[in-house]
GROMACS .gro file of C-alpha atoms in nm:
model
  475
    1MET     CA    1   0.000   0.000   0.000
    2ALA     CA    2   0.272   0.248   0.091
    3GLN     CA    3   0.418   0.254  -0.264
    4ILE     CA    4   0.094   0.370  -0.432
    5GLU     CA    5   0.148   0.740  -0.499
    6LYS     CA    6  -0.204   0.822  -0.620
    7PRO     CA    7  -0.443   0.563  -0.476
    8ARG     CA    8  -0.796   0.497  -0.592
    9ILE     CA    9  -1.014   0.634  -0.315
   10THR     CA   10  -1.373   0.534  -0.242
   11LEU     CA   11  -1.585   0.765  -0.029
   12ILE     CA   12  -1.901   0.626   0.128
   13GLY     CA   13  -2.139   0.913   0.200
   14GLY     CA   14  -2.207   1.232   0.007
   15GLY     CA   15  -2.337   1.450   0.287
   16LEU     CA   16  -2.177   1.775   0.395
   17ALA     CA   17  -1.833   1.638   0.484
   18GLY     CA   18  -1.838   1.381   0.202
   19GLY     CA   19  -1.885   1.640  -0.070
   20LEU     CA   20  -1.615   1.864   0.077
   21LEU     CA   21  -1.369   1.576   0.122
   22ALA     CA   22  -1.423   1.468  -0.239
   23THR     CA   23  -1.340   1.824  -0.345
   24TYR     CA   24  -1.021   1.833  -0.138
   25LEU     CA   25  -0.898   1.493  -0.255
   26GLY     CA   26  -0.992   1.563  -0.615
   27ARG     CA   27  -0.803   1.893  -0.616
   28ALA     CA   28  -0.501   1.704  -0.479
   29GLY     CA   29  -0.509   1.486  -0.791
   30HIS     CA   30  -0.652   1.165  -0.643
   31ASP     CA   31  -0.888   0.934  -0.830
   32VAL     CA   32  -1.206   0.961  -0.619
   33THR     CA   33  -1.544   0.788  -0.643
   34LEU     CA   34  -1.815   0.896  -0.400
   35TYR     CA   35  -2.124   0.684  -0.334
   36GLU     CA   36  -2.432   0.843  -0.175
   37ARG     CA   37  -2.752   0.660  -0.076
   38ARG     CA   38  -2.981   0.960  -0.143
   39SER     CA   39  -3.080   1.101  -0.478
   40ASP     CA   40  -2.894   1.406  -0.608
   41PRO     CA   41  -2.992   1.703  -0.382
   42GLY     CA   42  -2.885   1.936  -0.661
   43ALA     CA   43  -3.175   1.800  -0.868
   44GLY     CA   44  -3.429   1.909  -0.606
   45ASN     CA   45  -3.449   1.576  -0.423
   46PHE     CA   46  -3.382   1.709  -0.074
   47VAL     CA   47  -3.637   1.590   0.180
   48GLY     CA   48  -3.709   1.820   0.477
   49GLY     CA   49  -3.849   1.745   0.818
   50ARG     CA   50  -3.532   1.605   0.972
   51SER     CA   51  -3.284   1.884   0.911
   52ILE     CA   52  -3.191   2.110   1.199
   53ASN     CA   53  -3.061   2.426   1.033
   54LEU     CA   54  -2.684   2.450   1.035
   55ALA     CA   55  -2.470   2.713   1.206
   56LEU     CA   56  -2.160   2.780   0.999
   57SER     CA   57  -1.883   2.948   1.196
   58THR     CA   58  -1.511   3.024   1.172
   59ARG     CA   59  -1.382   2.666   1.155
   60GLY     CA   60  -1.619   2.567   0.878
   61ILE     CA   61  -1.560   2.890   0.686
   62ASP     CA   62  -1.184   2.831   0.703
   63ALA     CA   63  -1.226   2.483   0.553
   64LEU     CA   64  -1.445   2.620   0.273
   65GLN     CA   65  -1.211   2.911   0.198
   66ARG     CA   66  -0.924   2.672   0.131
   67VAL     CA   67  -1.109   2.537  -0.174
   68GLY     CA   68  -1.273   2.865  -0.276
   69LEU     CA   69  -1.628   2.782  -0.167
   70ALA     CA   70  -1.679   3.014   0.129
   71ASP     CA   71  -1.813   3.317  -0.058
   72GLU     CA   72  -2.065   3.114  -0.257
   73ILE     CA   73  -2.193   2.934   0.051
   74LEU     CA   74  -2.209   3.249   0.264
   75SER     CA   75  -2.426   3.408  -0.005
   76HIS     CA   76  -2.693   3.154   0.098
   77ALA     CA   77  -2.648   3.226   0.471
   78ILE     CA   78  -2.786   3.476   0.723
   79GLN     CA   79  -2.566   3.620   0.996
   80MET     CA   80  -2.675   3.564   1.356
   81ARG     CA   81  -2.504   3.807   1.596
   82GLY     CA   82  -2.651   3.671   1.917
   83ARG     CA   83  -2.934   3.493   2.094
   84MET     CA   84  -3.281   3.645   2.111
   85ILE     CA   85  -3.446   3.506   2.423
   86HIS     CA   86  -3.827   3.482   2.426
   87ASP     CA   87  -3.985   3.461   2.771
   88ARG     CA   88  -4.334   3.325   2.841
   89ALA     CA   89  -4.482   3.675   2.856
   90GLY     CA   90  -4.354   3.753   2.506
   91GLY     CA   91  -4.065   3.968   2.626
   92LEU     CA   92  -3.748   3.976   2.416
   93HIS     CA   93  -3.391   3.988   2.549
   94PHE     CA   94  -3.093   4.001   2.311
   95GLN     CA   95  -2.764   3.842   2.417
   96PRO     CA   96  -2.474   3.920   2.176
   97TYR     CA   97  -2.227   3.641   2.108
   98ASP     CA   98  -1.925   3.868   2.129
   99LYS     CA   99  -1.823   4.225   2.214
  100ASP     CA  100  -1.739   4.261   1.843
  101PRO     CA  101  -2.069   4.265   1.645
  102ALA     CA  102  -1.882   4.149   1.335
  103LYS     CA  103  -1.828   3.811   1.500
  104CYS     CA  104  -2.133   3.603   1.421
  105ILE     CA  105  -2.246   3.257   1.325
  106ASN     CA  106  -2.424   3.193   0.997
  107SER     CA  107  -2.757   3.018   0.953
  108ILE     CA  108  -2.766   2.804   0.640
  109GLY     CA  109  -2.991   2.529   0.512
  110ARG     CA  110  -2.846   2.181   0.477
  111ALA     CA  111  -2.967   2.142   0.119
  112ALA     CA  112  -2.803   2.462  -0.006
  113LEU     CA  113  -2.470   2.379   0.155
  114ASN     CA  114  -2.470   2.016   0.042
  115SER     CA  115  -2.555   2.111  -0.316
  116VAL     CA  116  -2.261   2.353  -0.337
  117THR     CA  117  -2.003   2.108  -0.198
  118LEU     CA  118  -2.122   1.823  -0.422
  119ALA     CA  119  -2.130   2.046  -0.729
  120ALA     CA  120  -1.771   2.153  -0.661
  121ALA     CA  121  -1.663   1.790  -0.642
  122GLN     CA  122  -1.850   1.697  -0.961
  123LYS     CA  123  -1.670   1.967  -1.158
  124LEU     CA  124  -1.337   1.788  -1.108
  125PRO     CA  125  -1.250   1.542  -1.389
  126ASN     CA  126  -1.102   1.285  -1.149
  127VAL     CA  127  -1.406   1.275  -0.916
  128ARG     CA  128  -1.718   1.067  -0.982
  129VAL     CA  129  -2.032   1.103  -0.771
  130LEU     CA  130  -2.292   0.825  -0.785
  131PHE     CA  131  -2.630   0.866  -0.613
  132ASP     CA  132  -2.891   0.614  -0.499
  133GLN     CA  133  -2.617   0.380  -0.378
  134ARG     CA  134  -2.658   0.239  -0.025
  135CYS     CA  135  -2.359   0.074   0.137
  136VAL     CA  136  -2.458  -0.249   0.313
  137ASP     CA  137  -2.120  -0.399   0.401
  138VAL     CA  138  -1.747  -0.335   0.384
  139ASP     CA  139  -1.456  -0.575   0.351
  140LEU     CA  140  -1.197  -0.386   0.552
  141ASP     CA  141  -0.893  -0.579   0.435
  142ARG     CA  142  -0.940  -0.567   0.058
  143PRO     CA  143  -1.083  -0.292   0.099
  144SER     CA  144  -1.417  -0.309  -0.084
  145ALA     CA  145  -1.777  -0.201  -0.034
  146ARG     CA  146  -2.099  -0.383  -0.124
  147LEU     CA  147  -2.356  -0.136  -0.254
  148VAL     CA  148  -2.726  -0.171  -0.335
  149HIS     CA  149  -2.902   0.061  -0.579
  150THR     CA  150  -3.196   0.205  -0.386
  151ALA     CA  151  -3.432   0.197  -0.687
  152THR     CA  152  -3.341  -0.133  -0.857
  153ASN     CA  153  -3.187  -0.333  -0.566
  154ALA     CA  154  -2.900  -0.422  -0.797
  155GLU     CA  155  -2.584  -0.509  -0.601
  156THR     CA  156  -2.235  -0.389  -0.684
  157VAL     CA  157  -1.902  -0.462  -0.516
  158VAL     CA  158  -1.641  -0.190  -0.561
  159GLU     CA  159  -1.273  -0.223  -0.469
  160SER     CA  160  -1.025   0.055  -0.408
  161ASP     CA  161  -0.690   0.127  -0.247
  162LEU     CA  162  -0.838   0.345   0.030
  163LEU     CA  163  -1.194   0.355   0.159
  164ILE     CA  164  -1.324   0.640   0.375
  165GLY     CA  165  -1.655   0.633   0.559
  166VAL     CA  166  -1.823   0.975   0.562
  167ASP     CA  167  -2.166   0.820   0.608
  168GLY     CA  168  -2.295   0.975   0.925
  169ALA     CA  169  -2.383   0.874   1.278
  170PHE     CA  170  -2.521   0.537   1.165
  171SER     CA  171  -2.224   0.463   0.941
  172ALA     CA  172  -2.218   0.132   0.754
  173VAL     CA  173  -1.839   0.158   0.735
  174ARG     CA  174  -1.809   0.195   1.112
  175LYS     CA  175  -2.053  -0.091   1.161
  176SER     CA  176  -1.810  -0.315   0.974
  177MET     CA  177  -1.523  -0.188   1.189
  178GLN     CA  178  -1.722  -0.265   1.504
  179ARG     CA  179  -1.680  -0.635   1.430
  180LEU     CA  180  -1.306  -0.598   1.482
  181GLU     CA  181  -1.146  -0.703   1.810
  182ARG     CA  182  -1.059  -0.419   2.048
  183PHE     CA  183  -1.277  -0.169   1.866
  184ASP     CA  184  -1.422   0.069   2.127
  185TYR     CA  185  -1.768   0.201   2.056
  186ARG     CA  186  -2.019   0.396   2.261
  187GLN     CA  187  -2.342   0.574   2.174
  188ASP     CA  188  -2.551   0.788   2.410
  189TYR     CA  189  -2.897   0.911   2.320
  190LEU     CA  190  -3.052   1.219   2.477
  191ARG     CA  191  -3.389   1.161   2.640
  192HIS     CA  192  -3.504   1.457   2.430
  193GLY     CA  193  -3.606   1.436   2.067
  194TYR     CA  194  -3.666   1.711   1.814
  195LYS     CA  195  -3.943   1.817   1.579
  196GLU     CA  196  -3.892   2.057   1.288
  197LEU     CA  197  -4.152   2.333   1.241
  198THR     CA  198  -4.178   2.650   1.031
  199ILE     CA  199  -4.245   3.021   1.061
  200PRO     CA  200  -4.321   3.133   0.703
  201PRO     CA  201  -4.214   3.471   0.565
  202GLY     CA  202  -4.438   3.774   0.586
  203PRO     CA  203  -4.577   3.968   0.289
  204GLY     CA  204  -4.310   4.030   0.029
  205GLY     CA  205  -4.071   3.788   0.197
  206GLU     CA  206  -4.021   4.002   0.508
  207PHE     CA  207  -3.887   3.854   0.831
  208ARG     CA  208  -4.151   3.843   1.102
  209MET     CA  209  -3.888   3.833   1.380
  210GLU     CA  210  -3.537   3.976   1.416
  211ARG     CA  211  -3.346   3.824   1.125
  212ASN     CA  212  -2.991   3.846   1.263
  213ALA     CA  213  -3.040   3.634   1.572
  214LEU     CA  214  -3.077   3.277   1.689
  215HIS     CA  215  -3.417   3.278   1.859
  216ILE     CA  216  -3.456   3.068   2.175
  217TRP     CA  217  -3.761   2.996   2.387
  218PRO     CA  218  -3.594   2.843   2.698
  219ARG     CA  219  -3.834   2.655   2.925
  220ARG     CA  220  -3.606   2.476   3.175
  221ASN     CA  221  -3.653   2.110   3.075
  222PHE     CA  222  -3.716   2.184   2.708
  223MET     CA  223  -3.689   2.463   2.450
  224MET     CA  224  -3.768   2.574   2.099
  225ILE     CA  225  -3.524   2.752   1.868
  226ALA     CA  226  -3.562   2.928   1.533
  227LEU     CA  227  -3.299   3.005   1.271
  228PRO     CA  228  -3.353   3.249   0.982
  229ASN     CA  229  -3.356   3.154   0.614
  230PRO     CA  230  -3.286   3.382   0.314
  231ASP     CA  231  -3.649   3.362   0.195
  232GLY     CA  232  -3.772   3.532   0.515
  233SER     CA  233  -3.883   3.212   0.686
  234PHE     CA  234  -3.751   3.059   1.008
  235THR     CA  235  -3.675   2.693   1.062
  236CYS     CA  236  -3.798   2.613   1.412
  237THR     CA  237  -3.701   2.311   1.616
  238LEU     CA  238  -3.876   2.192   1.931
  239PHE     CA  239  -3.651   1.996   2.169
  240TYR     CA  240  -3.874   1.800   2.406
  241PRO     CA  241  -3.852   1.474   2.606
  242PHE     CA  242  -3.971   1.163   2.426
  243GLU     CA  243  -4.159   1.028   2.728
  244GLY     CA  244  -4.320   1.150   3.049
  245ALA     CA  245  -4.597   1.381   3.162
  246ALA     CA  246  -4.448   1.667   2.960
  247SER     CA  247  -4.327   1.499   2.643
  248PHE     CA  248  -4.392   1.420   2.278
  249ASP     CA  249  -4.581   1.110   2.392
  250ALA     CA  250  -4.823   1.330   2.586
  251LEU     CA  251  -4.910   1.543   2.280
  252ARG     CA  252  -5.152   1.299   2.119
  253THR     CA  253  -5.416   1.520   1.958
  254ASP     CA  254  -5.424   1.849   1.770
  255ASP     CA  255  -5.584   2.008   2.076
  256ASP     CA  256  -5.295   1.884   2.293
  257VAL     CA  257  -5.044   2.038   2.054
  258ARG     CA  258  -5.234   2.366   2.026
  259ARG     CA  259  -5.274   2.406   2.402
  260PHE     CA  260  -4.909   2.323   2.462
  261PHE     CA  261  -4.779   2.581   2.215
  262GLU     CA  262  -5.025   2.849   2.325
  263SER     CA  263  -4.915   2.797   2.685
  264GLU     CA  264  -4.538   2.774   2.633
  265PHE     CA  265  -4.471   2.979   2.317
  266PRO     CA  266  -4.760   3.228   2.296
  267ASP     CA  267  -4.571   3.484   2.088
  268ALA     CA  268  -4.469   3.222   1.829
  269VAL     CA  269  -4.811   3.063   1.768
  270PRO     CA  270  -4.955   3.356   1.564
  271LEU     CA  271  -4.649   3.331   1.337
  272MET     CA  272  -4.698   2.956   1.271
  273PRO     CA  273  -5.012   2.909   1.057
  274THR     CA  274  -4.901   2.558   0.953
  275LEU     CA  275  -4.812   2.448   1.307
  276LEU     CA  276  -5.049   2.152   1.330
  277ALA     CA  277  -4.977   2.031   0.976
  278ASP     CA  278  -4.600   2.056   1.031
  279TYR     CA  279  -4.627   1.880   1.366
  280ARG     CA  280  -4.819   1.589   1.214
  281ALA     CA  281  -4.608   1.562   0.897
  282ASN     CA  282  -4.257   1.589   1.036
  283PRO     CA  283  -4.108   1.295   1.226
  284THR     CA  284  -3.967   1.317   1.576
  285GLY     CA  285  -3.591   1.280   1.547
  286ALA     CA  286  -3.345   1.138   1.799
  287MET     CA  287  -3.008   1.288   1.895
  288VAL     CA  288  -2.706   1.072   1.963
  289THR     CA  289  -2.345   1.117   2.069
  290VAL     CA  290  -2.104   0.864   1.915
  291ARG     CA  291  -1.752   0.794   2.038
  292CYS     CA  292  -1.529   0.526   1.895
  293LEU     CA  293  -1.165   0.424   1.854
  294PRO     CA  294  -0.975   0.356   1.635
  295TRP     CA  295  -1.091   0.570   1.346
  296GLN     CA  296  -0.889   0.371   1.093
  297HIS     CA  297  -0.797   0.015   1.001
  298ASP     CA  298  -0.461  -0.100   0.871
  299GLY     CA  299  -0.397   0.213   0.666
  300LYS     CA  300  -0.684   0.115   0.431
  301VAL     CA  301  -1.007   0.238   0.587
  302ALA     CA  302  -1.086   0.556   0.786
  303LEU     CA  303  -1.384   0.738   0.936
  304VAL     CA  304  -1.457   1.110   0.900
  305GLY     CA  305  -1.721   1.338   1.050
  306ASP     CA  306  -2.024   1.195   1.229
  307ALA     CA  307  -1.915   0.842   1.138
  308ALA     CA  308  -1.629   0.890   1.387
  309HIS     CA  309  -1.774   1.139   1.637
  310ALA     CA  310  -2.140   1.235   1.608
  311VAL     CA  311  -2.239   1.510   1.852
  312VAL     CA  312  -2.570   1.667   1.951
  313PRO     CA  313  -2.637   1.999   1.776
  314PHE     CA  314  -2.641   2.245   2.065
  315TYR     CA  315  -2.303   2.410   2.013
  316GLY     CA  316  -2.362   2.442   1.640
  317GLN     CA  317  -2.029   2.270   1.576
  318GLY     CA  318  -2.108   1.928   1.428
  319MET     CA  319  -2.067   2.038   1.068
  320ASN     CA  320  -1.777   2.269   1.153
  321ALA     CA  321  -1.595   1.984   1.329
  322ALA     CA  322  -1.652   1.754   1.032
  323PHE     CA  323  -1.509   2.019   0.799
  324GLU     CA  324  -1.208   2.047   1.031
  325ASP     CA  325  -1.168   1.669   0.994
  326VAL     CA  326  -1.145   1.719   0.619
  327VAL     CA  327  -0.873   1.982   0.659
  328ALA     CA  328  -0.680   1.763   0.905
  329LEU     CA  329  -0.701   1.458   0.678
  330ASP     CA  330  -0.594   1.661   0.374
  331GLU     CA  331  -0.295   1.798   0.566
  332SER     CA  332  -0.205   1.447   0.680
  333PHE     CA  333  -0.223   1.324   0.318
  334ARG     CA  334   0.017   1.597   0.212
  335ARG     CA  335   0.254   1.547   0.505
  336HIS     CA  336   0.269   1.167   0.528
  337GLY     CA  337   0.156   1.026   0.194
  338PRO     CA  338   0.209   0.776   0.047
  339ASP     CA  339   0.248   0.602   0.385
  340TRP     CA  340  -0.129   0.563   0.421
  341ARG     CA  341  -0.118   0.395   0.760
  342ARG     CA  342   0.072   0.693   0.897
  343VAL     CA  343  -0.166   0.930   0.717
  344PHE     CA  344  -0.470   0.785   0.891
  345GLU     CA  345  -0.302   0.743   1.230
  346ALA     CA  346  -0.178   1.102   1.234
  347TYR     CA  347  -0.523   1.228   1.135
  348GLU     CA  348  -0.684   1.027   1.416
  349THR     CA  349  -0.432   1.150   1.672
  350SER     CA  350  -0.488   1.513   1.576
  351ARG     CA  351  -0.868   1.493   1.602
  352LYS     CA  352  -0.980   1.236   1.859
  353ALA     CA  353  -0.927   1.434   2.183
  354ASN     CA  354  -1.070   1.749   2.026
  355CYS     CA  355  -1.388   1.578   1.910
  356ASP     CA  356  -1.435   1.415   2.251
  357ALA     CA  357  -1.408   1.762   2.406
  358LEU     CA  358  -1.667   1.894   2.161
  359ALA     CA  359  -1.909   1.613   2.251
  360ASP     CA  360  -1.901   1.723   2.615
  361LEU     CA  361  -1.935   2.090   2.521
  362ALA     CA  362  -2.241   2.021   2.305
  363ILE     CA  363  -2.427   1.843   2.583
  364GLY     CA  364  -2.333   2.116   2.830
  365ASN     CA  365  -2.459   2.387   2.595
  366PHE     CA  366  -2.798   2.214   2.571
  367ILE     CA  367  -2.838   2.258   2.946
  368GLU     CA  368  -2.721   2.619   2.918
  369MET     CA  369  -2.959   2.706   2.634
  370ARG     CA  370  -3.272   2.551   2.784
  371ASP     CA  371  -3.211   2.622   3.155
  372LYS     CA  372  -2.979   2.919   3.199
  373THR     CA  373  -3.013   3.172   2.917
  374ALA     CA  374  -3.317   3.333   3.079
  375SER     CA  375  -3.164   3.360   3.428
  376ARG     CA  376  -3.018   3.681   3.573
  377ALA     CA  377  -2.714   3.496   3.705
  378PHE     CA  378  -2.633   3.375   3.353
  379LEU     CA  379  -2.671   3.726   3.212
  380TRP     CA  380  -2.434   3.866   3.478
  381LYS     CA  381  -2.183   3.591   3.402
  382LYS     CA  382  -2.190   3.682   3.033
  383LYS     CA  383  -2.147   4.052   3.114
  384ILE     CA  384  -1.844   3.974   3.329
  385GLU     CA  385  -1.696   3.761   3.050
  386ARG     CA  386  -1.742   4.040   2.794
  387THR     CA  387  -1.594   4.296   3.033
  388LEU     CA  388  -1.286   4.082   3.101
  389HIS     CA  389  -1.245   4.017   2.727
  390THR     CA  390  -1.271   4.391   2.656
  391VAL     CA  391  -1.023   4.492   2.927
  392LEU     CA  392  -0.785   4.198   2.881
  393PRO     CA  393  -0.841   4.077   2.521
  394ARG     CA  394  -0.518   3.876   2.500
  395TRP     CA  395  -0.546   3.718   2.843
  396TYR     CA  396  -0.918   3.637   2.868
  397LEU     CA  397  -1.111   3.474   2.585
  398PRO     CA  398  -1.465   3.347   2.654
  399LEU     CA  399  -1.504   2.977   2.583
  400TYR     CA  400  -1.786   3.037   2.335
  401GLY     CA  401  -1.565   3.274   2.137
  402MET     CA  402  -1.275   3.029   2.129
  403VAL     CA  403  -1.506   2.755   2.000
  404SER     CA  404  -1.710   2.956   1.751
  405PHE     CA  405  -1.484   3.241   1.640
  406SER     CA  406  -1.139   3.083   1.626
  407CYS     CA  407  -0.968   2.766   1.509
  408ILE     CA  408  -0.815   2.695   1.851
  409PRO     CA  409  -0.845   2.315   1.895
  410TYR     CA  410  -1.150   2.226   2.101
  411ALA     CA  411  -0.955   2.049   2.376
  412GLU     CA  412  -0.712   2.340   2.403
  413ALA     CA  413  -1.004   2.586   2.427
  414VAL     CA  414  -1.157   2.387   2.712
  415THR     CA  415  -0.823   2.372   2.897
  416ARG     CA  416  -0.768   2.745   2.854
  417ALA     CA  417  -1.120   2.826   2.976
  418LYS     CA  418  -1.066   2.615   3.289
  419ARG     CA  419  -0.737   2.792   3.358
  420GLN     CA  420  -0.900   3.133   3.310
  421ASP     CA  421  -1.184   3.046   3.545
  422ARG     CA  422  -0.940   2.933   3.813
  423TRP     CA  423  -0.753   3.263   3.797
  424VAL     CA  424  -1.074   3.468   3.795
  425MET     CA  425  -1.188   3.293   4.115
  426ILE     CA  426  -0.850   3.334   4.281
  427VAL     CA  427  -0.817   3.702   4.188
  428GLY     CA  428  -1.179   3.766   4.289
  429ALA     CA  429  -1.119   3.611   4.631
  430MET     CA  430  -0.799   3.813   4.674
  431ILE     CA  431  -0.976   4.139   4.589
  432ALA     CA  432  -1.256   4.059   4.833
  433VAL     CA  433  -1.001   3.991   5.108
  434MET     CA  434  -0.816   4.317   5.030
  435VAL     CA  435  -1.138   4.518   5.051
  436ILE     CA  436  -1.227   4.360   5.384
  437ALA     CA  437  -0.873   4.421   5.509
  438LEU     CA  438  -0.909   4.792   5.433
  439LEU     CA  439  -1.237   4.800   5.618
  440PHE     CA  440  -1.073   4.606   5.900
  441ARG     CA  441  -0.842   4.898   5.974
  442MET     CA  442  -1.136   5.136   5.995
  443PHE     CA  443  -1.342   4.938   6.245
  444THR     CA  444  -1.330   4.879   6.618
  445ASP     CA  445  -1.186   4.563   6.765
  446GLU     CA  446  -1.527   4.399   6.779
  447ARG     CA  447  -1.596   4.467   6.412
  448ARG     CA  448  -1.246   4.361   6.318
  449VAL     CA  449  -1.320   4.012   6.444
  450ALA     CA  450  -1.629   4.003   6.224
  451CYS     CA  451  -1.426   4.124   5.922
  452PHE     CA  452  -1.164   3.860   5.983
  453SER     CA  453  -1.433   3.592   6.000
  454ILE     CA  454  -1.588   3.712   5.674
  455ALA     CA  455  -1.250   3.719   5.498
  456ALA     CA  456  -1.165   3.369   5.619
  457THR     CA  457  -1.502   3.243   5.499
  458ILE     CA  458  -1.455   3.398   5.153
  459VAL     CA  459  -1.111   3.242   5.112
  460TYR     CA  460  -1.238   2.904   5.232
  461VAL     CA  461  -1.539   2.906   5.000
  462ALA     CA  462  -1.328   3.019   4.703
  463MET     CA  463  -1.074   2.742   4.761
  464GLN     CA  464  -1.348   2.481   4.795
  465VAL     CA  465  -1.503   2.595   4.467
  466ILE     CA  466  -1.164   2.578   4.296
  467ILE     CA  467  -1.097   2.229   4.433
  468PHE     CA  468  -1.446   2.109   4.339
  469LYS     CA  469  -1.424   2.246   3.985
  470SER     CA  470  -1.072   2.108   3.943
  471LYS     CA  471  -1.197   1.760   4.029
  472ARG     CA  472  -1.496   1.798   3.796
  473TRP     CA  473  -1.276   1.927   3.514
  474ASP     CA  474  -1.031   1.644   3.559
  475THR     CA  475  -1.307   1.390   3.504
   0.00000   0.00000   0.00000
């Protein structure tokens, strides 16, 4: 294998990362064939109802810029500069993402993005894209894939020098790898599912809510969000438990659905004339976190994107992380090829810890979005973060900014945020003690004892918090 300078490469999966990876590999001169189980989305075959709108941010834009696709894709996107929080009374509260209003995330539909990446790949003479081809099995050692045409059920076996699974959270390529000895695999489902809904545009295509914001209706144990689309509509997603007294299972009739939305999202209901039809027509989707290792086999087969590390959507980084995978794999090809085993191992090493860190961040952000964004304590915390970032821009970077507005590796961003928080707590405790010490000199002996007790308590509590958080961070 190592002596093959330009291997034949088979890609299984033509979703977001698959189309971009085909473009990267094709531009590098490789012979690439991509197989996708769906029909061509560029021919209008995209099926809605299961697509949470995508949030394209700095990492994804960087990956697209490297192959000249960023400007075209951003022309289909809408900038979101912060969160617009909707309370039960209909009040609105805007929370900017960053002190710099130019830093934003971009709402874009899955179909538009996928069509652009696939079209770019199809323009390359050494890339072939075949649709309606479902992978049912993989021989990891040849390597080869057994494919079934979704319309005719005709079977085909294709061989190649390298085979890369870019086929999503329920990857057929990974399923074949799971039969290997010492292959670690874990999947964790949220007890919440999601349902896609719609707010249509107003007269003349006008936006009926603030267009440059991610809208959130936080309700403690559940929430609804809405992302803007270029046609003036909003793609809404309800995140709600599958089972229980307050759950999808409990919403059995149209009256149940209507009463629930009128009670929890009263300002949204007048904007959703097709609410009941959308609720009935669109399926309830599940959300899963996937972790596995290794991501490659014998320098012949590798996993990219959700096939290796599916995450829940609440940090808006799933697609961006998959695009970073593509960049990392391309760089590994250039650095270590034609030693394909080393190519895949280096790619895995560079990405595994970062994607594990993202998985934890995504779950944590779900709790933040549904439970904390409407609280005063959360708002004060964000104000303090922005103030520190403004006063000390090189020393203090908010975690959200490091994840969404930089290409700092995810694991490094988490480590830096922990270190910053430790120092903020230590400095805060020291300042509190200094203030009390100044007051101590001004008071009588009796009050001095009280001041000393307060100072000791502050230091003790601060140290306990630091120790507790250190233990939690270490796990």
